[in-house]
Tab-separated table of C-alpha atoms and ligand atoms in Angstrom:
chain	number	residue	atom	x	y	z
A	544	MET	CA	-22.682	-7.651	-19.587
A	545	SER	CA	-24.879	-7.106	-17.007
A	546	GLU	CA	-23.644	-6.274	-13.356
A	547	ASN	CA	-24.391	-9.101	-11.425
A	548	GLU	CA	-22.616	-11.571	-14.235
A	549	THR	CA	-18.785	-12.249	-13.051
A	550	THR	CA	-15.905	-13.894	-14.720
A	551	MET	CA	-12.413	-14.047	-14.034
A	552	GLU	CA	-11.123	-11.442	-15.512
A	553	THR	CA	-7.385	-9.912	-15.604
A	554	ALA	CA	-6.735	-7.210	-13.851
A	555	ILE	CA	-3.734	-4.363	-14.925
A	556	LEU	CA	-1.526	-3.001	-12.552
A	557	ASP	CA	-1.541	0.670	-13.389
A	558	GLY	CA	2.037	1.939	-12.358
A	559	LYS	CA	1.201	5.218	-14.262
A	560	ALA	CA	-2.339	5.887	-12.871
A	561	LEU	CA	-0.760	4.806	-9.233
A	562	SER	CA	2.302	6.782	-9.516
A	563	GLN	CA	0.064	10.153	-10.473
A	564	GLN	CA	-1.636	9.231	-7.471
A	565	ILE	CA	1.339	8.959	-5.483
A	566	LYS	CA	3.180	11.930	-6.616
A	567	GLN	CA	0.182	13.594	-5.270
A	568	GLU	CA	0.870	12.368	-1.854
A	569	ILE	CA	4.203	13.047	-1.674
A	570	ALA	CA	3.009	16.804	-3.322
A	571	ALA	CA	1.220	17.197	-0.075
A	572	GLU	CA	4.002	15.493	2.430
A	573	VAL	CA	6.689	17.865	1.138
A	574	ALA	CA	4.224	21.093	1.288
A	575	GLU	CA	3.411	20.344	4.789
A	576	TRP	CA	7.031	19.829	5.322
A	577	VAL	CA	8.309	23.313	3.350
A	578	ALA	CA	5.051	24.855	5.412
A	579	GLN	CA	6.871	23.812	8.648
A	580	GLY	CA	10.359	26.116	7.344
A	581	HIS	CA	12.179	23.642	5.513
A	582	ARG	CA	14.212	24.097	2.247
A	583	LYS	CA	12.845	22.226	-0.532
A	584	PRO	CA	14.410	18.241	-0.804
A	585	HIS	CA	17.233	18.678	-3.751
A	586	LEU	CA	17.595	15.686	-5.542
A	587	ALA	CA	21.104	15.823	-8.338
A	588	ALA	CA	21.227	13.312	-11.052
A	589	VAL	CA	24.376	12.537	-12.299
A	590	LEU	CA	24.113	11.442	-16.579
A	591	VAL	CA	27.575	10.390	-18.178
A	592	GLY	CA	27.071	9.954	-22.416
A	593	ASN	CA	24.671	9.816	-25.103
A	594	ASP	CA	22.447	6.641	-23.719
A	595	GLY	CA	18.823	7.347	-25.164
A	596	ALA	CA	17.281	5.638	-22.897
A	597	SER	CA	19.483	6.791	-19.709
A	598	ARG	CA	18.556	10.053	-21.069
A	599	THR	CA	14.893	8.912	-21.413
A	600	TYR	CA	15.197	7.779	-17.465
A	601	VAL	CA	16.823	10.667	-16.470
A	602	ASP	CA	14.775	13.692	-17.572
A	603	HIS	CA	11.712	11.896	-16.299
A	604	LYS	CA	13.088	11.611	-12.856
A	605	VAL	CA	13.898	14.936	-13.301
A	606	LYS	CA	10.480	16.414	-14.369
A	607	SER	CA	9.122	14.070	-11.946
A	608	CYS	CA	10.999	16.355	-9.265
A	609	ALA	CA	9.173	19.596	-10.111
A	610	GLN	CA	5.919	17.618	-9.887
A	611	VAL	CA	6.365	17.493	-6.434
A	612	GLY	CA	7.980	20.657	-5.123
A	613	PHE	CA	11.043	19.402	-5.458
A	614	THR	CA	14.460	21.136	-6.699
A	615	SER	CA	16.728	19.277	-8.764
A	616	THR	CA	19.962	19.358	-10.345
A	617	LEU	CA	21.212	17.914	-13.525
A	618	ILE	CA	24.534	17.300	-14.124
A	619	GLU	CA	25.949	16.090	-17.506
A	620	ARG	CA	29.253	14.761	-18.651
A	621	PRO	CA	30.658	13.820	-21.738
A	622	ALA	CA	31.517	9.737	-22.321
A	623	ASP	CA	34.856	10.058	-21.589
A	624	ILE	CA	35.135	12.116	-18.294
A	625	THR	CA	37.759	9.649	-16.416
A	626	GLN	CA	36.818	7.836	-13.657
A	627	ALA	CA	38.718	10.271	-11.258
A	628	GLU	CA	37.028	13.358	-12.240
A	629	LEU	CA	33.621	11.770	-11.244
A	630	LEU	CA	34.466	10.617	-8.167
A	631	ASP	CA	35.089	14.337	-7.570
A	632	ILE	CA	31.609	15.495	-8.779
A	633	VAL	CA	30.415	12.588	-6.151
A	634	HIS	CA	32.559	13.796	-3.545
A	635	GLY	CA	31.344	17.353	-3.969
A	636	LEU	CA	27.619	16.103	-3.712
A	637	ASN	CA	28.311	14.270	-0.818
A	638	ALA	CA	29.947	17.491	0.628
A	639	ASP	CA	26.837	19.846	-0.545
A	640	ASP	CA	24.887	20.496	2.426
A	641	GLY	CA	22.012	21.703	-0.218
A	642	ILE	CA	21.372	18.092	-2.012
A	643	ASP	CA	19.547	15.877	-0.214
A	644	GLY	CA	20.160	12.825	-1.962
A	645	PHE	CA	21.486	11.758	-6.270
A	646	ILE	CA	22.355	9.213	-8.226
A	647	VAL	CA	24.299	8.367	-10.876
A	648	GLN	CA	22.642	6.877	-13.618
A	649	LEU	CA	23.836	3.344	-14.771
A	650	PRO	CA	25.040	2.162	-17.127
A	651	LEU	CA	28.370	4.025	-16.723
A	652	PRO	CA	31.094	4.065	-20.064
A	653	ARG	CA	32.787	0.802	-19.919
A	654	HIS	CA	36.464	2.259	-19.184
A	655	ILE	CA	34.708	3.470	-15.492
A	656	ASP	CA	34.445	0.720	-12.764
A	657	ASP	CA	30.808	1.078	-11.871
A	658	GLN	CA	30.937	-0.033	-8.422
A	659	ALA	CA	33.681	2.271	-7.171
A	660	ILE	CA	31.480	5.150	-7.996
A	661	ILE	CA	28.264	3.505	-6.178
A	662	GLU	CA	30.669	3.149	-3.211
A	663	ALA	CA	31.799	6.548	-3.237
A	664	VAL	CA	28.563	8.007	-2.212
A	665	ASP	CA	27.581	8.630	0.607
A	666	PRO	CA	24.957	6.123	2.017
A	667	LYS	CA	22.563	9.123	3.859
A	668	LYS	CA	22.349	10.609	0.437
A	669	ASP	CA	22.042	6.834	-1.451
A	670	VAL	CA	18.440	7.386	-2.694
A	671	ASP	CA	18.985	4.752	-5.670
A	672	GLY	CA	20.006	2.428	-2.370
A	673	PHE	CA	23.102	0.847	-3.991
A	674	HIS	CA	25.832	1.058	-1.516
A	675	PRO	CA	26.529	-2.087	0.286
A	676	SER	CA	25.654	-0.231	3.263
A	677	ASN	CA	21.823	0.127	1.849
A	678	MET	CA	22.195	-3.318	0.379
A	679	GLY	CA	23.479	-4.956	3.382
A	680	ASN	CA	20.685	-3.365	5.546
A	681	LEU	CA	18.048	-4.199	3.401
A	682	ALA	CA	19.571	-7.971	3.403
A	683	LEU	CA	19.420	-7.899	7.405
A	684	GLY	CA	15.751	-5.663	7.536
A	685	LEU	CA	17.232	-2.714	8.928
A	686	PRO	CA	16.371	0.408	8.034
A	687	GLY	CA	17.646	1.930	5.083
A	688	PHE	CA	17.561	2.917	1.067
A	689	VAL	CA	15.462	0.681	-0.924
A	690	PRO	CA	16.195	0.228	-4.710
A	691	ALA	CA	13.472	2.023	-6.253
A	692	THR	CA	12.373	-0.299	-8.872
A	693	PRO	CA	12.022	-3.094	-6.280
A	694	ALA	CA	10.093	-0.969	-4.043
A	695	GLY	CA	7.813	0.488	-5.871
A	696	ILE	CA	6.850	-3.115	-7.357
A	697	MET	CA	6.353	-3.587	-3.244
A	698	THR	CA	4.305	-0.597	-3.140
A	699	MET	CA	2.116	-1.702	-6.355
A	700	LEU	CA	1.398	-4.924	-4.618
A	701	GLU	CA	0.514	-3.421	-1.268
A	702	ARG	CA	-1.991	-0.355	-3.140
A	703	ALA	CA	-3.798	-3.421	-5.527
A	704	GLY	CA	-4.178	-5.674	-2.028
A	705	ILE	CA	-2.323	-8.673	-3.207
A	706	GLU	CA	-2.426	-11.107	-1.085
A	707	THR	CA	1.702	-12.430	-0.429
A	708	GLU	CA	2.216	-14.149	2.226
A	709	GLY	CA	3.061	-17.890	1.713
A	710	ARG	CA	2.352	-17.555	-1.502
A	711	HIS	CA	5.483	-18.744	-4.161
A	712	ALA	CA	7.093	-15.885	-6.296
A	713	VAL	CA	9.788	-16.331	-8.847
A	714	VAL	CA	12.507	-13.698	-9.357
A	715	ILE	CA	14.181	-13.833	-12.765
A	716	GLY	CA	17.078	-12.260	-12.737
A	717	ARG	CA	19.778	-11.642	-10.343
A	718	SER	CA	20.852	-7.888	-10.643
A	719	SER	CA	21.669	-5.602	-8.153
A	720	ILE	CA	19.310	-2.888	-8.760
A	721	VAL	CA	16.374	-5.808	-9.305
A	722	GLY	CA	16.599	-9.312	-9.177
A	723	THR	CA	18.144	-9.490	-5.052
A	724	PRO	CA	17.297	-6.751	-3.537
A	725	MET	CA	13.449	-8.259	-5.138
A	726	SER	CA	14.163	-11.560	-3.370
A	727	LEU	CA	14.910	-9.875	-0.328
A	728	LEU	CA	11.667	-8.069	-0.270
A	729	LEU	CA	9.896	-10.452	-1.052
A	730	SER	CA	10.884	-13.073	1.848
A	731	ARG	CA	11.392	-10.977	4.510
A	732	SER	CA	8.549	-10.439	7.178
A	733	GLY	CA	5.982	-8.187	6.009
A	734	ASN	CA	3.173	-7.260	4.040
A	735	PRO	CA	3.763	-7.386	1.173
A	736	GLY	CA	6.339	-10.138	2.144
A	737	ASN	CA	6.664	-13.430	3.643
A	738	CYS	CA	6.938	-15.535	0.583
A	739	THR	CA	8.632	-18.078	-0.110
A	740	VAL	CA	11.342	-16.663	-3.001
A	741	THR	CA	12.736	-18.753	-6.018
A	742	LEU	CA	15.138	-16.204	-7.922
A	743	CYS	CA	16.195	-18.009	-11.273
A	744	HIS	CA	19.487	-16.340	-13.390
A	745	SER	CA	21.164	-17.784	-16.510
A	746	ARG	CA	22.059	-21.259	-14.589
A	747	THR	CA	18.675	-22.228	-13.873
A	748	ARG	CA	18.284	-25.202	-15.383
A	749	ASN	CA	14.690	-25.562	-15.798
A	750	LEU	CA	13.289	-22.193	-16.239
A	751	ALA	CA	10.022	-22.787	-17.541
A	752	GLU	CA	8.998	-25.357	-14.766
A	753	GLU	CA	10.338	-22.604	-12.255
A	754	CYS	CA	8.052	-20.446	-13.730
A	755	ARG	CA	5.462	-22.637	-13.731
A	756	ARG	CA	5.299	-22.998	-10.049
A	757	ALA	CA	5.077	-19.258	-9.493
A	758	ASP	CA	2.054	-17.314	-7.724
A	759	ILE	CA	4.054	-14.103	-8.279
A	760	LEU	CA	6.547	-14.234	-11.560
A	761	VAL	CA	8.564	-11.045	-11.442
A	762	ALA	CA	10.589	-11.059	-14.609
A	763	ALA	CA	13.759	-8.735	-14.852
A	764	VAL	CA	15.783	-9.912	-17.598
A	765	GLY	CA	16.050	-7.406	-20.298
A	766	ARG	CA	14.761	-10.291	-22.831
A	767	PRO	CA	11.792	-8.669	-25.070
A	768	GLU	CA	8.485	-11.549	-24.787
A	769	MET	CA	10.754	-14.219	-23.454
A	770	ILE	CA	8.113	-15.245	-21.067
A	771	LYS	CA	5.412	-17.206	-22.990
A	772	ALA	CA	1.951	-18.594	-21.463
A	773	ASP	CA	3.414	-21.515	-21.102
A	774	MET	CA	5.604	-20.640	-18.820
A	775	VAL	CA	3.065	-18.677	-16.727
A	776	LYS	CA	0.179	-20.428	-13.802
A	777	GLU	CA	-2.747	-20.084	-14.471
A	778	GLY	CA	-4.247	-16.939	-12.057
A	779	ALA	CA	-0.639	-15.771	-10.906
A	780	VAL	CA	0.406	-12.016	-10.155
A	781	VAL	CA	2.807	-10.925	-13.217
A	782	ILE	CA	5.209	-8.296	-12.785
A	783	ASP	CA	7.337	-7.492	-16.144
A	784	VAL	CA	10.587	-5.516	-14.948
A	785	GLY	CA	12.028	-5.236	-18.661
A	786	ILE	CA	12.211	-2.163	-21.101
A	787	THR	CA	13.624	-2.652	-23.855
A	788	ARG	CA	14.232	-0.778	-26.950
A	789	VAL	CA	13.036	-2.779	-29.722
A	790	GLU	CA	13.585	-1.515	-33.793
A	791	ASP	CA	10.452	-0.569	-35.476
A	792	PRO	CA	10.300	1.747	-38.535
A	793	THR	CA	6.842	1.973	-38.397
A	794	ALA	CA	7.087	3.586	-34.567
A	795	LYS	CA	7.354	7.714	-34.982
A	796	ARG	CA	10.711	7.096	-32.612
A	797	GLY	CA	11.965	4.329	-34.911
A	798	TYR	CA	11.340	2.461	-31.754
A	799	ARG	CA	8.939	0.714	-29.797
A	800	LEU	CA	9.672	-0.568	-25.739
A	801	LYS	CA	9.031	-4.214	-25.162
A	802	GLY	CA	8.908	-6.217	-21.892
A	803	ASP	CA	9.973	-9.564	-20.125
A	804	VAL	CA	6.973	-10.835	-21.039
A	805	ASP	CA	5.045	-11.690	-24.139
A	806	TYR	CA	1.828	-9.559	-23.006
A	807	ASN	CA	-0.933	-10.337	-25.321
A	808	ASP	CA	-0.077	-14.001	-24.843
A	809	VAL	CA	0.632	-14.467	-20.967
A	810	ALA	CA	-2.624	-11.810	-19.961
A	811	PRO	CA	-5.039	-13.999	-20.341
A	812	LYS	CA	-3.784	-16.384	-17.811
A	813	CYS	CA	-3.161	-13.632	-14.701
A	814	SER	CA	-4.707	-12.647	-12.310
A	815	TRP	CA	-2.967	-9.283	-12.335
A	816	ILE	CA	-0.231	-8.239	-15.079
A	817	THR	CA	2.262	-4.870	-15.808
A	818	PRO	CA	1.536	-3.463	-18.641
A	819	VAL	CA	4.728	-2.185	-20.275
A	820	PRO	CA	5.333	1.269	-20.665
A	821	GLY	CA	2.979	2.042	-18.013
A	822	GLY	CA	3.549	-0.340	-15.286
A	823	VAL	CA	6.797	-0.556	-12.961
A	824	GLY	CA	9.083	2.134	-14.915
A	825	PRO	CA	6.589	4.901	-13.266
A	826	MET	CA	6.129	3.277	-9.765
A	827	THR	CA	10.654	3.584	-9.961
A	828	ILE	CA	10.397	6.914	-9.895
A	829	VAL	CA	8.079	7.777	-7.057
A	830	SER	CA	9.663	5.082	-5.071
A	831	LEU	CA	12.881	7.856	-5.883
A	832	LEU	CA	10.931	10.878	-4.688
A	833	ARG	CA	10.102	9.229	-1.727
A	834	ASN	CA	13.594	8.020	-1.278
A	835	THR	CA	15.159	11.459	-1.494
A	836	LEU	CA	11.691	12.884	0.670
A	837	ALA	CA	13.215	10.480	3.483
A	838	ALA	CA	16.719	11.808	3.250
A	839	ALA	CA	15.548	15.204	3.632
A	840	GLN	CA	13.409	14.869	6.230
A	841	ARG	CA	16.630	12.456	7.917
A	842	GLY	CA	18.937	15.248	6.935
A	843	ALA	CA	17.413	17.742	8.925
A	844	SER	CA	17.040	15.843	12.110
A	845	SER	CA	20.661	14.948	11.847
B	1129	GUN	N1	19.405	2.394	-14.191
B	1129	GUN	C1	18.820	1.562	-14.632
B	1129	GUN	N2	18.329	1.803	-13.532
B	1129	GUN	C2	18.271	2.239	-12.451
B	1129	GUN	C3	18.442	3.238	-11.183
B	1129	GUN	O1	16.843	2.723	-10.480
B	1129	GUN	N3	19.122	4.373	-11.133
B	1129	GUN	C4	20.298	4.493	-11.626
B	1129	GUN	N4	20.681	5.178	-11.554
B	1129	GUN	N5	20.178	3.138	-12.970
B	1129	GUN	C5	19.552	3.022	-13.198
């Protein structure tokens, strides 16, 4: 194709490349922070049990800390840990002045009440943004920690210069971690933001019809390739949060990662689309790093 020929092409929202760029920006801020005489920001992660996907996510988080000049601590416990023991760990991290922020990787084993653990985290160290006080601040448009996955998606939209104001966003999935905070961020006043938002879930009557109305479609369900081309408007921006391991004996690890969007079917209709892997996932990690740097800076000034 010659240089002056134009076609309506699908652009890929490359979360991997963008996350590397933002990590460099964070590393520069950390270097300056440390040069001012502060200690390195310190993130702790608590990993319970042997879930393969959770281990992979936590490993990425720990590795990313080193890349930006943070200290990290990984606390691993077996799946049969009691709720009281896990609460003790959370209380210890709350009280430890050497830790700026921490996360407890979800999901937790069934005998543990996730909500009780989330509520035990000091909101000032809650870099996942899951504590009710951070969630409440988000709902009210007040400052606080924003959950990393929706925050990463907002950064992607912003850095790509995607116009959101007045557009119709459809979010599929109402989880506390992604769908609900995503709907709040897209609807709140700001840039990106100012969308008209529809939040779809398992009881939505005609999902395909709702999806077809979306200028911006965010799929966060965890059902591989459920979004097909006939559910997507021509020119839509499609953000795929799904990352499900699907068995595949021909793959090196024995599985393949699949998004909620049937990428090959849907991509030709989109103005922008995120791939899986390499889309939203890496952006989640940079948002967690940003939250941790903010926690360190707030902690030092309080
Ligand atoms: N499980 C899936 N996503 C997340 C996340 O962002 N934070 C934690 N703590 N657990 C998760």
